[in-house]
Each structure stands twice: as structure tokens, then as C-alpha cells.
Amino acid sequence: MGYQVENVLSAQAELGECPVWSVREQVLYFVDILAPALHRFDPQSGEHQVFPVAEDIGCFGLNAEGGFVAALRSGVCMLDDKGQITQRIAPNPGDAERSRFNDGRVDRYGRFWCGSLWEPQDRNGGKLCRLDEHLTLTVQAEDIKISNGLAFSPDSRWMYQTDTPNGVLWRYPMDEQGEIGPREVLQRFVQEEGGLPDGAAVDSEGFYWAAMFDGSRVIRLDPADGRIVDEIPLPVRWPTMVAFGGEDLKTLYITSSREDRTAEELARHPQSGDVFAVRVAVAGIAEPLFQAK
């Protein structure tokens, strides 16, 4: 189908990430990891609120009790609806001076998954962690350079994850208790052939939508074999993540980055860091809420 991409918010975020649609509020939340800040955008009214956060905020999920569960540089915390820390839950299991949390989301069992990146980029020093309903944080996978693209199949049988600089999309089998098995490669990517996989979401048909960093596009992949079946060209070179929103969950929101870009690059891509929206034919799935016991 022909896609009409609209710049819906001139956020000019340094590193816009983790868009999450709140079905209850009918608003889009997202972060600027490096500001650091939590953003709230109401597409109906155009209201845009920015809430400073104490540390680099990699990702967050909506909390059933209100506010958010979030992965900050120092560890996992609870935040109130203004982005202020209300409870520190668990420290970063890596070296917080050289790694920070990055992409993540809540699964359909109500658990919060958060991956980290290794900032020196000289080895695969990132980790994938899970916060369960008892507020216990455990490392579930390692050998990752930059954890990205966390998403779950509609039936929760599969978890997906990308490692951006290594250009790989993995899938992990999940059981009925939400435990994962060994990962397998679903697709590999080469930067020169259309960018590298960043943040992602799964639609109601189970297809995987990935923002292709340095690729100026979003792609839709077949969950059976990782084959690209559709793509949306974008007016920015560095998209970071996607989220389904709107009343019918058929509006795809896309965040983007302007981090470490030269004046010349930004002159060519002046909308870098903004938020975009495009209507798609297949609805997404409402984001689950974190459920603590």
C-alpha cells in the first residue's frame, strides 16, 4: 500500500526511543534517553509534556498500579506519572559506568524485559534482563552488543530481539510460564543494504515491524522466515523504534535520533529526533501492563 508519513511532533529529541501507546489515556509516551526525559504526547489535542528524569532512561512500561516501571542507567525503578523515581528495585547487573539499559517492554505475562548496551563497543557486553511479578531482576541472555527490538508474538510463543551493530534478529521460544529457551537467528542485516534493526513491535497478525537505523525506513517481516514483506520509506535517516497507537491501533508511531550527527548531516535531515505517524492496514496489539504481586 502507499504510505503517507506525517511528522506529528517536532520533538528534536537527541535520542528518541521507546514509544508506548497508552490505551487508557489515548496518548503516546516516549523517552529521550540522553536528555534524559519522559515525553507525553496527546495527538488529539497536540499537547506535549516533557518530564525530566534523574538518569539516562532506556525503556519503560506502563504499570498497572499507575506510573511506570523503567530501566535507568543505574538500574530498574518505579516512576510516578511525572517521571520521578518512587522506588528503586534492582541495580544494573552490568557495569553501569560502561553500560546502560536500552530497549525493552512488558510481555503478555505482565513481566518487564529490558536489555542493555555496551558503550565501548569493543565486545558483546550487553545483557537481557527480566523483572518478574515479585520484583526480582534476573539476567536471561548475554553475548549482546546493543540489545534492541524486544517484541512478543501474539500467542506469546516467541520473543524477538535484535542486536543492532551485529545486524541480527533473534527469536527465543517462550513457554506458558514466560520462560525463554535458546535463541535462533531469524534474519541478518547489512548496514549498506538498508540499515540495521533497532526498536520494533509486532502486529495482530504476528508480523514484526522494525525501525531500520541508518536506513531511512521501517520494514515488516514475516515471522516464519524473517523475510521482508513490506517497507515504509521515512524522511529521516535514523529511525529508532515503532509503536502501534490510535483508537484502532492502526497508527504506527516512529521515534528517531539526532545523536552525534554533524551540522551537515542535520542540515540534510532536519527532522531527525522528531516523531512520525503513518496509517497501516493491520492493527497492532495493546501494550500489556506491568503486574507486581
Coordinates of C-alpha atoms in Angstrom, one line a residue:
M1 CA 0.0 0.0 0.0
G2 CA 1.1 3.6 -0.4
Y3 CA 2.1 5.2 2.9
Q4 CA 1.7 8.8 4.0
V5 CA 4.2 9.6 6.7
E6 CA 3.4 12.6 8.8
N7 CA 5.7 14.5 11.2
V8 CA 3.3 14.7 14.2
L9 CA 5.7 16.1 16.8
S10 CA 8.8 18.2 16.3
A11 CA 10.4 16.8 19.4
Q12 CA 14.0 17.3 18.2
A13 CA 15.0 14.6 20.7
E14 CA 18.7 13.7 21.0
L15 CA 17.8 10.0 21.1
G16 CA 14.1 9.5 20.9
E17 CA 13.1 5.9 21.8
C18 CA 10.6 3.5 23.4
P19 CA 7.3 4.8 22.1
V20 CA 4.4 3.3 24.1
W21 CA 0.8 3.9 23.4
S22 CA -1.5 4.1 26.5
V23 CA -4.9 2.7 25.5
R24 CA -6.4 4.1 28.7
E25 CA -5.2 7.6 28.1
Q26 CA -5.1 7.5 24.3
V27 CA -1.7 9.2 24.4
L28 CA 1.8 8.3 23.3
Y29 CA 4.7 8.2 25.8
F30 CA 8.3 8.0 24.7
V31 CA 11.7 8.9 26.0
D32 CA 14.7 10.9 25.1
I33 CA 17.3 8.6 26.6
L34 CA 20.1 11.1 26.8
A35 CA 18.2 14.3 27.8
P36 CA 17.1 12.4 29.9
A37 CA 13.4 12.8 29.8
L38 CA 10.0 11.1 29.6
H39 CA 7.6 12.7 27.0
R40 CA 3.8 12.5 26.9
F41 CA 2.1 13.4 23.6
D42 CA -1.7 13.7 23.0
P43 CA -2.2 13.5 19.2
Q44 CA -5.8 14.7 19.5
S45 CA -5.1 18.0 21.4
G46 CA -1.4 18.3 20.3
E47 CA -0.4 18.7 23.9
H48 CA 3.2 17.7 24.5
Q49 CA 4.6 17.4 28.0
V50 CA 8.3 16.8 28.9
F51 CA 9.2 15.3 32.3
P52 CA 12.9 15.3 33.2
V53 CA 14.2 12.0 34.6
A54 CA 17.2 11.7 37.0
E55 CA 19.3 9.4 34.8
D56 CA 19.6 8.0 31.3
I57 CA 16.3 6.2 30.7
G58 CA 16.5 3.4 28.3
C59 CA 13.0 2.0 28.3
F60 CA 9.8 1.8 30.4
G61 CA 6.5 0.0 30.6
L62 CA 3.1 1.1 31.8
N63 CA 2.4 0.0 35.4
A64 CA -1.0 -1.5 36.4
E65 CA -0.9 0.5 39.6
G66 CA -0.2 3.8 37.8
G67 CA 3.0 5.4 36.7
F68 CA 5.8 3.3 35.1
V69 CA 8.4 0.6 35.5
A70 CA 11.6 1.8 33.9
A71 CA 15.2 0.8 33.3
L72 CA 17.6 3.7 34.1
R73 CA 21.3 3.6 33.8
S74 CA 21.8 2.6 37.5
G75 CA 19.0 0.0 37.5
V76 CA 15.3 -0.7 37.4
C77 CA 12.9 1.7 39.2
M78 CA 9.3 2.7 39.6
L79 CA 8.4 6.1 38.3
D80 CA 5.4 8.3 39.0
D81 CA 3.4 9.8 36.2
K82 CA 5.8 12.7 36.1
G83 CA 8.9 10.6 35.7
Q84 CA 10.1 10.9 39.3
I85 CA 11.6 7.9 41.0
T86 CA 9.3 6.4 43.6
Q87 CA 11.1 3.1 44.2
R88 CA 14.5 1.7 43.3
I89 CA 14.0 -2.0 42.6
A90 CA 17.3 -3.6 41.4
P91 CA 20.7 -2.3 40.3
N92 CA 22.1 -2.6 36.8
P93 CA 23.7 -6.1 36.7
G94 CA 26.4 -4.9 34.4
D95 CA 29.0 -2.2 34.7
A96 CA 26.8 1.0 34.9
E97 CA 29.8 3.2 34.0
R98 CA 30.2 1.5 30.7
S99 CA 26.7 0.1 30.0
R100 CA 23.2 1.4 30.3
F101 CA 19.8 0.0 29.7
N102 CA 18.3 0.4 26.3
D103 CA 15.3 -1.2 24.6
G104 CA 12.6 -3.1 26.5
R105 CA 8.9 -3.7 27.1
V106 CA 6.3 -5.6 29.2
D107 CA 5.4 -9.1 28.0
R108 CA 1.9 -10.5 28.0
Y109 CA 2.5 -12.2 31.3
G110 CA 3.0 -8.8 32.9
R111 CA 6.8 -9.1 33.3
F112 CA 9.2 -6.3 32.3
W113 CA 12.1 -7.1 29.9
C114 CA 15.0 -4.7 29.5
G115 CA 18.2 -5.0 27.5
S116 CA 21.4 -3.1 27.9
L117 CA 24.2 -1.9 25.6
W118 CA 27.9 -2.0 26.0
E119 CA 29.1 1.6 25.4
P120 CA 32.8 0.9 24.5
Q121 CA 31.5 -1.3 21.6
D122 CA 34.7 -3.4 21.8
R123 CA 32.8 -6.6 22.9
N124 CA 29.4 -8.1 23.3
G125 CA 29.0 -6.8 26.9
G126 CA 25.2 -6.2 26.9
K127 CA 22.6 -8.2 28.8
L128 CA 18.9 -9.1 28.6
C129 CA 17.1 -8.9 31.9
R130 CA 13.6 -9.7 33.2
L131 CA 11.8 -8.2 36.1
D132 CA 9.1 -10.6 37.4
E133 CA 6.0 -10.1 39.3
H134 CA 7.9 -10.4 42.6
L135 CA 10.2 -7.5 41.6
T136 CA 13.2 -9.9 41.1
L137 CA 15.5 -8.9 38.3
T138 CA 17.4 -11.7 36.6
V139 CA 19.8 -11.9 33.6
Q140 CA 18.2 -14.0 30.8
A141 CA 20.7 -13.7 28.0
E142 CA 24.2 -12.3 27.3
D143 CA 26.6 -12.0 24.4
I144 CA 24.9 -8.9 23.1
K145 CA 26.4 -5.6 22.0
I146 CA 23.3 -3.4 21.8
S147 CA 20.0 -5.0 22.9
N148 CA 17.1 -3.8 20.8
G149 CA 13.9 -4.8 19.1
L150 CA 12.2 -6.7 22.0
A151 CA 8.8 -7.9 21.0
F152 CA 6.5 -10.8 21.6
S153 CA 4.3 -12.9 19.2
P154 CA 0.6 -12.6 19.8
D155 CA 0.4 -16.1 21.3
S156 CA 3.5 -15.4 23.4
R157 CA 5.2 -18.5 21.9
W158 CA 8.1 -16.4 20.7
M159 CA 10.2 -13.5 21.9
Y160 CA 12.1 -11.4 19.4
Q161 CA 15.3 -9.4 20.0
T162 CA 17.8 -7.6 17.7
D163 CA 21.4 -6.7 18.2
T164 CA 21.8 -3.5 16.2
P165 CA 25.6 -3.3 15.5
N166 CA 25.8 -7.1 14.9
G167 CA 22.9 -6.8 12.4
V168 CA 20.9 -9.8 13.7
L169 CA 17.3 -10.6 14.6
W170 CA 16.9 -13.5 17.0
R171 CA 13.8 -15.3 18.3
Y172 CA 13.5 -17.2 21.5
P173 CA 10.9 -19.8 22.2
M174 CA 8.7 -19.0 25.2
D175 CA 6.7 -21.4 27.4
E176 CA 3.4 -20.9 29.1
Q177 CA 5.2 -19.6 32.2
G178 CA 7.0 -17.0 30.1
E179 CA 10.4 -18.7 30.3
I180 CA 12.6 -18.5 27.2
G181 CA 14.7 -21.2 25.6
P182 CA 17.9 -20.9 23.4
R183 CA 17.7 -18.2 20.7
E184 CA 18.0 -18.8 17.0
V185 CA 18.8 -16.4 14.1
L186 CA 15.7 -15.3 12.2
Q187 CA 17.4 -12.8 9.9
R188 CA 20.7 -11.0 9.4
F189 CA 21.2 -7.5 8.0
V190 CA 24.0 -5.5 6.4
Q191 CA 24.1 -1.7 7.1
E192 CA 24.9 -0.8 3.5
E193 CA 21.8 -2.7 2.3
G194 CA 19.2 -0.7 4.1
G195 CA 20.3 0.0 7.7
L196 CA 20.4 -2.1 10.9
P197 CA 17.5 -3.3 13.0
D198 CA 16.6 -1.1 16.0
G199 CA 13.4 -1.0 18.0
A200 CA 10.3 -3.0 16.9
A201 CA 6.8 -4.1 17.5
V202 CA 4.6 -7.0 16.5
D203 CA 1.2 -6.5 14.8
S204 CA -2.0 -8.5 15.4
E205 CA -1.1 -10.9 12.6
G206 CA 2.2 -11.7 14.2
F207 CA 4.4 -9.8 11.7
Y208 CA 7.5 -8.0 13.1
W209 CA 7.9 -4.2 12.3
A210 CA 11.4 -2.9 12.8
A211 CA 12.9 0.6 12.6
M212 CA 16.0 0.4 10.4
F213 CA 18.6 2.7 11.9
D214 CA 20.7 4.5 9.3
G215 CA 18.3 3.1 6.7
S216 CA 15.5 5.7 6.4
R217 CA 12.8 3.1 6.6
V218 CA 10.6 0.8 8.7
I219 CA 10.2 -2.8 7.5
R220 CA 7.7 -5.5 8.1
L221 CA 9.0 -9.1 8.4
D222 CA 7.3 -12.5 8.1
P223 CA 7.6 -14.2 11.5
A224 CA 8.0 -17.6 9.8
D225 CA 11.3 -16.9 8.0
G226 CA 12.3 -13.3 8.6
R227 CA 11.5 -12.3 5.0
I228 CA 10.8 -8.6 4.4
V229 CA 7.3 -8.3 3.0
D230 CA 6.8 -4.5 3.2
E231 CA 8.6 -1.3 4.0
I232 CA 7.8 2.3 4.7
P233 CA 10.2 5.0 3.5
L234 CA 10.9 7.7 6.0
P235 CA 12.1 11.4 5.8
V236 CA 14.7 10.7 8.5
R237 CA 17.8 8.5 8.2
W238 CA 17.9 7.3 11.8
P239 CA 14.6 5.9 13.0
T240 CA 14.8 4.2 16.3
M241 CA 11.5 2.4 17.3
V242 CA 7.9 1.9 16.4
A243 CA 4.6 1.6 18.3
F244 CA 1.0 1.0 17.3
G245 CA -1.5 3.5 18.6
G246 CA -4.7 5.4 17.9
E247 CA -8.2 4.2 18.8
D248 CA -7.9 1.2 16.4
L249 CA -4.2 0.6 16.9
K250 CA -3.6 1.2 13.2
T251 CA -1.4 4.3 13.5
L252 CA 2.3 3.4 13.6
Y253 CA 4.3 5.9 15.6
I254 CA 8.0 6.2 14.9
T255 CA 10.7 7.8 17.0
S256 CA 14.1 9.0 15.7
S257 CA 17.5 10.2 16.7
R258 CA 19.9 13.1 16.0
E259 CA 22.6 11.8 18.4
D260 CA 26.2 12.5 17.3
R261 CA 25.2 13.9 14.0
T262 CA 27.2 16.7 12.3
A263 CA 25.7 20.0 11.4
E264 CA 26.0 19.0 7.7
E265 CA 24.0 15.7 8.4
L266 CA 21.3 17.6 10.3
A267 CA 21.0 20.1 7.6
R268 CA 20.3 17.3 5.2
H269 CA 17.9 15.6 7.7
P270 CA 16.4 18.5 9.7
Q271 CA 13.5 16.3 11.1
S272 CA 15.9 14.0 12.9
G273 CA 14.7 13.5 16.5
D274 CA 11.1 14.1 15.6
V275 CA 8.1 11.7 16.0
F276 CA 6.3 10.4 12.9
A277 CA 3.0 8.7 12.3
V278 CA 1.6 6.6 9.4
R279 CA -1.6 4.7 9.0
V280 CA -1.2 0.9 8.3
A281 CA -3.7 -1.7 7.3
V282 CA -3.1 -4.2 10.2
A283 CA -3.7 -3.2 13.8
G284 CA -1.1 -3.7 16.5
I285 CA -1.7 -5.1 19.9
A286 CA -2.3 -3.1 23.1
E287 CA 0.7 -2.9 25.3
P288 CA 0.4 -5.0 28.4
L289 CA 0.7 -3.5 31.9
F290 CA 3.4 -4.5 34.4
Q291 CA 1.8 -6.6 37.1
A292 CA 3.5 -6.8 40.5
K293 CA 2.4 -9.0 43.3

